Amino acid sequence: DKKANKSAADRFTTGLVNIDEDAAPVDGGTLVVGEYSEARSMDPTKTYTNGAAGGSALLAVYDSLMAYDWETKTFVPRMAESLESPDKTVWTLKLRDDVTFTDGTKLDADAVIGSIEYYVSKYGYNFIQWMLNVKDVKKIDNSTVQFTTKFPWATFPNMLAHGPGVIMAPAAYADPEAFKPIGAGPFVFESYSPAESLILKANPKYFNGAPKLDKIKFVWPGGDPAKVEALT
């Protein structure tokens, strides 16, 4: 009924809550984040890059080429400078020239192509969709990659906002048996204790400015009753 629906609308919302948008940002501190499920690996080919399964931690470490803007309801560049296609079939990705991985190497066309090839070869999330629909990936120059799809694909930018677009440094997967979580995101892997916590520390050289936080600590309260109790 209308009363029940209004009650539900009052209780549930999306986005940040209890935030004073007029307050000045504060430097330092650790943000504790309660997640639905645990990221058992920082390898994007083994952990789904979505918010319910560890994607928040992965994106904090690796960032992504594109991202979805909830206000404009469009995909916008992040580590990319632009992504354009006149026919929705041939897509030209331009990379920013100021993005480096936390090991000091540059995020360039070779790094992007190498990361995507590793991701697909290891059967990362949505690899089948990529393999069935992407015909060719080609380096144009050090800062430009061209993607050609088998048919017009208007939502192709979504593929570069997660999964294949979560770019790993070449050194991360140089030895797949000893994977290292090296990315170009705002945070760097610090420690992981199974069933306890995952801790990331700030990357002071992040291309979009050093994070205000010192660290993020991800925890997993357990079953649904425990999650509700923790939230309360």
Coordinates of N, CA and C in Angstrom, one line a residue, residues 26-29 60 185-188 201-216:
V26 N 38.7 16.8 5.2 CA 39.6 16.7 6.3 C 40.7 15.7 5.8
D27 N 42.0 16.0 6.1 CA 43.0 15.1 5.7 C 43.3 14.0 6.8
G28 N 43.6 12.8 6.3 CA 44.0 11.8 7.2 C 42.9 10.9 7.6
G29 N 43.2 9.8 8.4 CA 42.2 8.9 9.0 C 42.0 7.7 8.1
A60 N 39.8 0.8 -6.4 CA 40.7 1.7 -5.6 C 42.2 1.5 -5.9
G185 N 45.7 3.3 -9.4 CA 44.6 3.9 -8.7 C 45.0 4.8 -7.5
P186 N 44.0 5.3 -6.8 CA 44.3 6.2 -5.7 C 44.8 5.6 -4.4
F187 N 44.7 4.2 -4.4 CA 45.2 3.5 -3.2 C 46.1 2.3 -3.6
V188 N 46.9 1.9 -2.6 CA 47.8 0.8 -2.9 C 47.6 -0.3 -1.9
K201 N 46.3 1.6 1.4 CA 46.9 2.9 1.9 C 46.9 3.8 0.7
A202 N 46.9 5.1 1.0 CA 46.8 6.1 0.0 C 48.0 6.1 -1.0
N203 N 47.7 6.4 -2.2 CA 48.8 6.6 -3.3 C 49.0 8.1 -3.4
P204 N 50.1 8.7 -2.8 CA 50.3 10.1 -2.9 C 50.5 10.6 -4.3
K205 N 50.9 9.7 -5.3 CA 51.2 10.2 -6.6 C 50.1 9.9 -7.6
Y206 N 48.9 9.7 -7.1 CA 47.7 9.4 -7.9 C 47.5 10.6 -8.9
F207 N 47.2 10.3 -10.1 CA 47.2 11.4 -11.2 C 46.1 12.4 -10.9
N208 N 45.1 12.0 -10.2 CA 43.9 12.9 -10.0 C 44.0 13.6 -8.6
G209 N 45.2 13.5 -8.0 CA 45.4 14.1 -6.7 C 45.5 13.1 -5.6
A210 N 46.3 13.3 -4.6 CA 46.4 12.4 -3.5 C 45.1 12.3 -2.7
P211 N 44.7 11.1 -2.3 CA 43.5 10.9 -1.5 C 43.5 11.7 -0.2
K212 N 42.4 12.1 0.3 CA 42.3 12.8 1.6 C 42.6 11.7 2.7
L213 N 42.1 10.5 2.5 CA 42.3 9.5 3.5 C 43.7 8.9 3.5
D214 N 44.1 8.4 4.7 CA 45.3 7.7 4.8 C 45.1 6.2 4.4
K215 N 44.0 5.7 4.8 CA 43.8 4.3 4.5 C 42.3 4.0 4.3
I216 N 42.0 2.8 3.6 CA 40.6 2.3 3.6 C 40.7 0.9 4.2

